[in-house]
CSV table of C-alpha atoms in Angstrom, one decimal:
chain,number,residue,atom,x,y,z
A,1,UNK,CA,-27.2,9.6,-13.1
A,2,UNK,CA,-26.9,12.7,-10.6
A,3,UNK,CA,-24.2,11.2,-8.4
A,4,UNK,CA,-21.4,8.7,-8.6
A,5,UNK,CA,-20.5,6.3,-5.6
A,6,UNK,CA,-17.3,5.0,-6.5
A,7,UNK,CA,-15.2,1.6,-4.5
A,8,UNK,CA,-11.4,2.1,-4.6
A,9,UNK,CA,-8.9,-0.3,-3.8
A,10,UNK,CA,-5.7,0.5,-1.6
A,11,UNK,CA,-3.2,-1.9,-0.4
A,12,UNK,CA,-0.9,-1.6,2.2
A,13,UNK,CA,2.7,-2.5,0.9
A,14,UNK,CA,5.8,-3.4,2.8
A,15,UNK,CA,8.1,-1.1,0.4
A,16,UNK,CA,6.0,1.8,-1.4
A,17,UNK,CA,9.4,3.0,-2.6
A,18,UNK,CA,9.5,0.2,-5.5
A,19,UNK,CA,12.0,-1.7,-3.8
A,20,UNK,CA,11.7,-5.4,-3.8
A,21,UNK,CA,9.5,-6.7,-1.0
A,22,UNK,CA,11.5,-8.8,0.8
A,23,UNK,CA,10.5,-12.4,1.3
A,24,UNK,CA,10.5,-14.2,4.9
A,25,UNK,CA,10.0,-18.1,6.3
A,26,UNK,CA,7.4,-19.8,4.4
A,27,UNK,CA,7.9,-17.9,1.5
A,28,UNK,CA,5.7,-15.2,2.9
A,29,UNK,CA,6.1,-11.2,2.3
A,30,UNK,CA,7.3,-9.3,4.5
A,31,UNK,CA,5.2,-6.4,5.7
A,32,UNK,CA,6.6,-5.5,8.9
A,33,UNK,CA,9.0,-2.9,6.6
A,34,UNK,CA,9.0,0.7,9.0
A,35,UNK,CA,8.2,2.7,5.5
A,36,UNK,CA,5.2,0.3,4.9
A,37,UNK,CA,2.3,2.0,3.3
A,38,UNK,CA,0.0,3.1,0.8
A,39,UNK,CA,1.1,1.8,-2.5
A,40,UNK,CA,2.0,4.4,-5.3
A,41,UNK,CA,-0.1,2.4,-7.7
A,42,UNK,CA,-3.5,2.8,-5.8
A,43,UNK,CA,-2.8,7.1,-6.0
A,44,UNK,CA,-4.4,7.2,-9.2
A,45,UNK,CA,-7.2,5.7,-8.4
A,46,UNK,CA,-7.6,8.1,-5.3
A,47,UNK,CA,-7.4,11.0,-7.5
A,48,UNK,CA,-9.3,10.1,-10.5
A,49,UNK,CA,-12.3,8.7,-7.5
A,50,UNK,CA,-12.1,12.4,-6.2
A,51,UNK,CA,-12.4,14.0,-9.6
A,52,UNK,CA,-15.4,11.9,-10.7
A,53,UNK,CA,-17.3,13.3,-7.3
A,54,UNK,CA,-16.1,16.3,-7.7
A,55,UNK,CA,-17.5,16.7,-11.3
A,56,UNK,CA,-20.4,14.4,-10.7
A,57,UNK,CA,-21.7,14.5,-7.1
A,58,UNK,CA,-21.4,11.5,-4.6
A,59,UNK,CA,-19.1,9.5,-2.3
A,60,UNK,CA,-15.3,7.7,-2.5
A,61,UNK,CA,-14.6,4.8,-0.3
A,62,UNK,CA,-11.4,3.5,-0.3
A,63,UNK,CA,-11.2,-0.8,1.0
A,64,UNK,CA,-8.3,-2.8,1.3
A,65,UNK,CA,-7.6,-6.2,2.8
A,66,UNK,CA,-4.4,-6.3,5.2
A,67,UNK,CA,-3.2,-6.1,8.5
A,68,UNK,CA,-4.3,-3.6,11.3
A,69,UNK,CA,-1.0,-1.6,10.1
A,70,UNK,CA,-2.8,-1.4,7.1
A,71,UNK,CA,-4.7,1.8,9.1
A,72,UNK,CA,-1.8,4.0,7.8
A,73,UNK,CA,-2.2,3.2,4.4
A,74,UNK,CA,-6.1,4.3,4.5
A,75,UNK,CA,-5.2,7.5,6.1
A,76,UNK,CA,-2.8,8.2,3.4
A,77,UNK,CA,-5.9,7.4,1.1
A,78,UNK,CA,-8.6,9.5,3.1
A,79,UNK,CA,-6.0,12.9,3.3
A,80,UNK,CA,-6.0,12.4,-0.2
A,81,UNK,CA,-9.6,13.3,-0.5
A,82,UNK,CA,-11.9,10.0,-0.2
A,83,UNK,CA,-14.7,10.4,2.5
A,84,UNK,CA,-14.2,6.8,4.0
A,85,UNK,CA,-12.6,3.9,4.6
A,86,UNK,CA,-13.0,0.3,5.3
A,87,UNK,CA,-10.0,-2.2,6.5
A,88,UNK,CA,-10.7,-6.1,6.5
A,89,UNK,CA,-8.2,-7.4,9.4
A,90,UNK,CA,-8.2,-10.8,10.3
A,91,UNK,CA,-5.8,-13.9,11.4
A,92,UNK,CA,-7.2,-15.9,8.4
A,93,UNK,CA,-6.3,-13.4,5.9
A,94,UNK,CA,-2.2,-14.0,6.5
A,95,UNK,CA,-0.8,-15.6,3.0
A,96,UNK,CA,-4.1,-15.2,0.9
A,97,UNK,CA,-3.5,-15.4,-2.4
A,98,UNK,CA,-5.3,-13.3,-5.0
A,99,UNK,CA,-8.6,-15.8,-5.2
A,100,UNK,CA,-9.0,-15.4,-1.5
A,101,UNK,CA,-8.2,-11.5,-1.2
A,102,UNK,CA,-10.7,-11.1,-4.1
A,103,UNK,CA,-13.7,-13.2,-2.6
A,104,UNK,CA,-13.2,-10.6,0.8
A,105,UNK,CA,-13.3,-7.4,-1.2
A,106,UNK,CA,-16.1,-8.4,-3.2
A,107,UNK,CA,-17.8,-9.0,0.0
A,108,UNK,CA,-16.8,-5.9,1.6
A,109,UNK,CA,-18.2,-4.1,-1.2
A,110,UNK,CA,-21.4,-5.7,-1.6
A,111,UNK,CA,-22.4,-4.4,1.4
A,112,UNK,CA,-23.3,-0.9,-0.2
A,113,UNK,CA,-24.7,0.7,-3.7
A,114,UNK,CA,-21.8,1.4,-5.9
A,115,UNK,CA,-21.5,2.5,-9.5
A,116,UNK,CA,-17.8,2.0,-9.9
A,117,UNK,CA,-14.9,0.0,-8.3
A,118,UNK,CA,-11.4,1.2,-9.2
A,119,UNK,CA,-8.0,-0.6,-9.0
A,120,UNK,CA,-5.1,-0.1,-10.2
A,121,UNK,CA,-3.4,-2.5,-13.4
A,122,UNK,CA,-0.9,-4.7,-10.4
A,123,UNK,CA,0.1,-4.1,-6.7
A,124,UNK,CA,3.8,-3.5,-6.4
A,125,UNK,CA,4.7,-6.2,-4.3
A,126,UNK,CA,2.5,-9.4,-5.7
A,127,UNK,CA,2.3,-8.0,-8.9
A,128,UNK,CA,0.3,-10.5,-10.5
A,129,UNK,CA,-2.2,-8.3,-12.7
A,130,UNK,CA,-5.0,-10.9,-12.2
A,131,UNK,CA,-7.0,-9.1,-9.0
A,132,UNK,CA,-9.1,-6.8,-10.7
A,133,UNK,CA,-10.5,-9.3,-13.4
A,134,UNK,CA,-10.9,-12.1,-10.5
A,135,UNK,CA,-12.8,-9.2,-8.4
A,136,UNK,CA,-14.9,-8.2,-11.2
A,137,UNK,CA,-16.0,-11.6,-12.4
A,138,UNK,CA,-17.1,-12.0,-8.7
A,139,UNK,CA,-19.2,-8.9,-8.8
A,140,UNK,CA,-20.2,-9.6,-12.0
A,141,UNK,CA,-18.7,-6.4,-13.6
A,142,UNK,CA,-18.1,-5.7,-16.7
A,143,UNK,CA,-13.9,-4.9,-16.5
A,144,UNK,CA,-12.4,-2.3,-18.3
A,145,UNK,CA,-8.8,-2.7,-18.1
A,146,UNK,CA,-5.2,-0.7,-18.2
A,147,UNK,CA,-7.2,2.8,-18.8
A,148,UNK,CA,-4.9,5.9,-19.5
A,149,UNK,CA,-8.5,8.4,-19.9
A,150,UNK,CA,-11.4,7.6,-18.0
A,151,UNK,CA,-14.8,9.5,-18.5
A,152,UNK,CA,-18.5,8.9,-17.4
A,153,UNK,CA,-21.2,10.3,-18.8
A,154,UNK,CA,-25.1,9.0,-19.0
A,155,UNK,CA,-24.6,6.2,-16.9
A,156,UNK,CA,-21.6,4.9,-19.6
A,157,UNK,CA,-18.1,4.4,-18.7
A,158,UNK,CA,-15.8,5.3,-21.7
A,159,UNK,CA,-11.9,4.5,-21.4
A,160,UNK,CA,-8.6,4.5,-23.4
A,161,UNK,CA,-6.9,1.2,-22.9
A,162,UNK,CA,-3.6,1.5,-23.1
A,163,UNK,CA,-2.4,-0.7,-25.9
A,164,UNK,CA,1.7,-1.4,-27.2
A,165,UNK,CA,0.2,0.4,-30.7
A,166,UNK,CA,-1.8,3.3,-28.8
A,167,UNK,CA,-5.1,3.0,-27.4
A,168,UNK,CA,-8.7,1.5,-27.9
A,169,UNK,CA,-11.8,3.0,-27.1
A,170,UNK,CA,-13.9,0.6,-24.8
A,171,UNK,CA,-17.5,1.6,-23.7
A,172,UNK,CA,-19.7,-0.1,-20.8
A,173,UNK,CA,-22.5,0.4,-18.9
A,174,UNK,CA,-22.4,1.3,-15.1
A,175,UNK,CA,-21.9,-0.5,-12.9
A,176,UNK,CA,-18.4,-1.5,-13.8
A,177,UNK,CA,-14.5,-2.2,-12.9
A,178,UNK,CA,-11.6,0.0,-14.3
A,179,UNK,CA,-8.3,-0.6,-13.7
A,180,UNK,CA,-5.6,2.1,-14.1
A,181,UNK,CA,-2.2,2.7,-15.5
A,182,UNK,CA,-0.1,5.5,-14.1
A,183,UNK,CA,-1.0,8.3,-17.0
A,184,UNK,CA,-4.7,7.8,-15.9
A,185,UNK,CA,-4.6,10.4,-12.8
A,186,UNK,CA,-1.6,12.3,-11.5
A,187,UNK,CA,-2.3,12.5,-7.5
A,188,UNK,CA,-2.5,15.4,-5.4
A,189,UNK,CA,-0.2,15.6,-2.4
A,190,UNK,CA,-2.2,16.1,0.6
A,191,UNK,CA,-2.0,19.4,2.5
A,192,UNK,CA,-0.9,19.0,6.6
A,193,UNK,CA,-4.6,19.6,7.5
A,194,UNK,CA,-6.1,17.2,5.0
A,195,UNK,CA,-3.8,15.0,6.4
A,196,UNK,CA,-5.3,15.6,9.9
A,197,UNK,CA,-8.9,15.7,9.3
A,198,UNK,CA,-7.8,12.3,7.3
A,199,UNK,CA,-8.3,10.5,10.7
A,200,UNK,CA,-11.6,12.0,11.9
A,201,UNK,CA,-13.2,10.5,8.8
A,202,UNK,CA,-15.9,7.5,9.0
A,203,UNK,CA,-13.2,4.3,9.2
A,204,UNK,CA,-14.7,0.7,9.7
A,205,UNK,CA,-12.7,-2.1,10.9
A,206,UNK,CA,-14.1,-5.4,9.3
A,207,UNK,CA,-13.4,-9.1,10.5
A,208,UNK,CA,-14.2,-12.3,8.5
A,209,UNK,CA,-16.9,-13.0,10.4
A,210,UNK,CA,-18.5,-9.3,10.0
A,211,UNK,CA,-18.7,-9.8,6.1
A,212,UNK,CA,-20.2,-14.0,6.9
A,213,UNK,CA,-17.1,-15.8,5.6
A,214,UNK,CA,-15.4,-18.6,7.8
A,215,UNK,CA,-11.2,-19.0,7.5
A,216,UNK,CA,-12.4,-21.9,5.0
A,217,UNK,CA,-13.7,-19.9,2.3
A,218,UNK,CA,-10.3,-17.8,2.0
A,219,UNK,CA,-7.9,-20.4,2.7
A,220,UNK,CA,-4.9,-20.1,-0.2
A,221,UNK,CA,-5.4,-22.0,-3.1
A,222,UNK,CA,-2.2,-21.3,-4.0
A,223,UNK,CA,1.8,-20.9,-2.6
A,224,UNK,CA,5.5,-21.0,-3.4
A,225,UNK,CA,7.0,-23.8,-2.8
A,226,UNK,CA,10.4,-22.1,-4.0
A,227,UNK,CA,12.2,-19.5,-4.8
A,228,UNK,CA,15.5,-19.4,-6.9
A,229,UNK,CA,17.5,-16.5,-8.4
A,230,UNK,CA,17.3,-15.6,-11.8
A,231,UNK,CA,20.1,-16.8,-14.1
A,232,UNK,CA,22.8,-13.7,-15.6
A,233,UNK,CA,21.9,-12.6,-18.8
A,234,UNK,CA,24.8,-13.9,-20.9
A,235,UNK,CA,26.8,-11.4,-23.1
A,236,UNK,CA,25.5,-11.4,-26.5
A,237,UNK,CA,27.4,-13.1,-29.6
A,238,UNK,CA,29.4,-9.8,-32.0
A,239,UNK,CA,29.8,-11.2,-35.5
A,240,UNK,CA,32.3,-8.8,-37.1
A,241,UNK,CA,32.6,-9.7,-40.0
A,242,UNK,CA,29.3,-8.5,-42.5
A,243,UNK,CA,29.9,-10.8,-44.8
A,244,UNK,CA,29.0,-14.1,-42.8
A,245,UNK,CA,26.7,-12.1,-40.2
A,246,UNK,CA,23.3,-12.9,-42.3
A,247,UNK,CA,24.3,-17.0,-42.3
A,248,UNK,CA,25.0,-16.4,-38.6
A,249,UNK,CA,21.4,-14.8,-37.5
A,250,UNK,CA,20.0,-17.4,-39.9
A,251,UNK,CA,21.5,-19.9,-38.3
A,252,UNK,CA,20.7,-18.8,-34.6
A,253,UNK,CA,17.0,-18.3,-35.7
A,254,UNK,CA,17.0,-21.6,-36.9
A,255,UNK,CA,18.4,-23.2,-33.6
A,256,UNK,CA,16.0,-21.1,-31.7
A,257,UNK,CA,13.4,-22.8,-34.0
A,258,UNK,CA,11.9,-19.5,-35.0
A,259,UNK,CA,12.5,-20.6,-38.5
């Protein structure tokens, strides 16, 4: 393989700071936020894109799915060092849940060769987890999940998966999906004329209808019907005594039915 043309994902999120999004009528996000942009888990990807071209030869595309605001997160993404963007924007697309968001990016990205889609582990406002398998089995990629070390070489992608004991070595063949943790790339910080060329880069605009797919085909399978605060943490139980404290946490394990 003499050159690499790699997908990456970028969303546009209402609060890139970490903050909880904040949820409007219908249960909907809110993404009307005046700090709205690029989220910090998509950097990663950027970077580790920009590496792989710059070490291998070939092209970064950054896609996302969102509203026309959405434009300011791509920047963000193309000052960073991709050479292009695509935004999906469409009335449809308002409330699509992950199925639906998934089915239009794997469209988007059909519509080109590509030899590696990246994404990172959860966005940080839905924070579900489940995009990058539901893109990939769409694609029918082989998906090589919560990397902390990526490398390509021959054609093979080789990753360490992040693992609560450490790591495990996963191998695949190209084409294929990675997603990333945080330790997998630390980003660059754009210069103020990378950050100017960023919008004299090749940018498509996308509708529904551009990629063939009717408001139908992405309707939400899914939606809350309710939301409802999480319950205190109650104070934990101090047995003092050391004497009866074994019969105690015997008996607590026992109600919890652990034992």
């Amino acid at each position: 393989m003499t050159s690499l043309d790699v997908v990456v994902l970028a969303k546009f999120v209402p609060n890139p700071s970490g903050l909880p999004p904040e949820i409007g009528s219908a249960f909907a996000l809110t993404r009307a936020e005046p700090n709205a942009g690029l989220d910090p888990s998509d950097e990663p990807g950027i970077e580790l894109a920009v590496r792989l071209v710059e070490a291998h030869g070939g092209s970064v595309t950054v896609v996302s799915v969102g509203p026309e605001r959405a434009v300011t997160a791509l920047w963000r993404a193309l000052a960073f060092g991709a050479d292009a963007a695509v935004l999906v924007s469409d009335p449809a697309l308002a409330g699509a849940d992950v199925l639906a968001t998934a089915t239009v990016l794997a469209e988007a990205i059909r519509r080109s060769p590509f030899d590696l889609v990246i994404a990172g582990v959860e966005s940080s406002d839905g924070g579900t987890g489940t995009m990058p398998l539901a893109l990939a089995e769409l694609l029918d990629l082989p998906a090589a999940t919560f990397a902390r070390r990526v490398d390509i070489e021959g054609g093979v992608l080789t990753i360490e998966r992040q693992t609560a004991s450490g790591f495990d070595l996963v191998e695949c063949a190209l084409a294929a999906l990675v997603s990333l943790t945080a330790a997998a790339a630390a980003p660059r910080y754009p210069s103020l004329r990378e950050t100017i060329q960023a919008k004299k880069k090749p940018f498509e605009r996308l509708s529904l209808a551009d990629l063939g797919l009717k408001a139908d085909d992405v309707r939400a399978t899914q939606c809350v019907s309710a939301i409802e605060i999480a319950p205190e943490k109650e104070a934990g139980e101090l047995v003092e005594d050391g004497d009866e404290a074994p019969q105690r946490i015997v008996r607590l394990l026992e109600e919890a039915k652990v034992l």
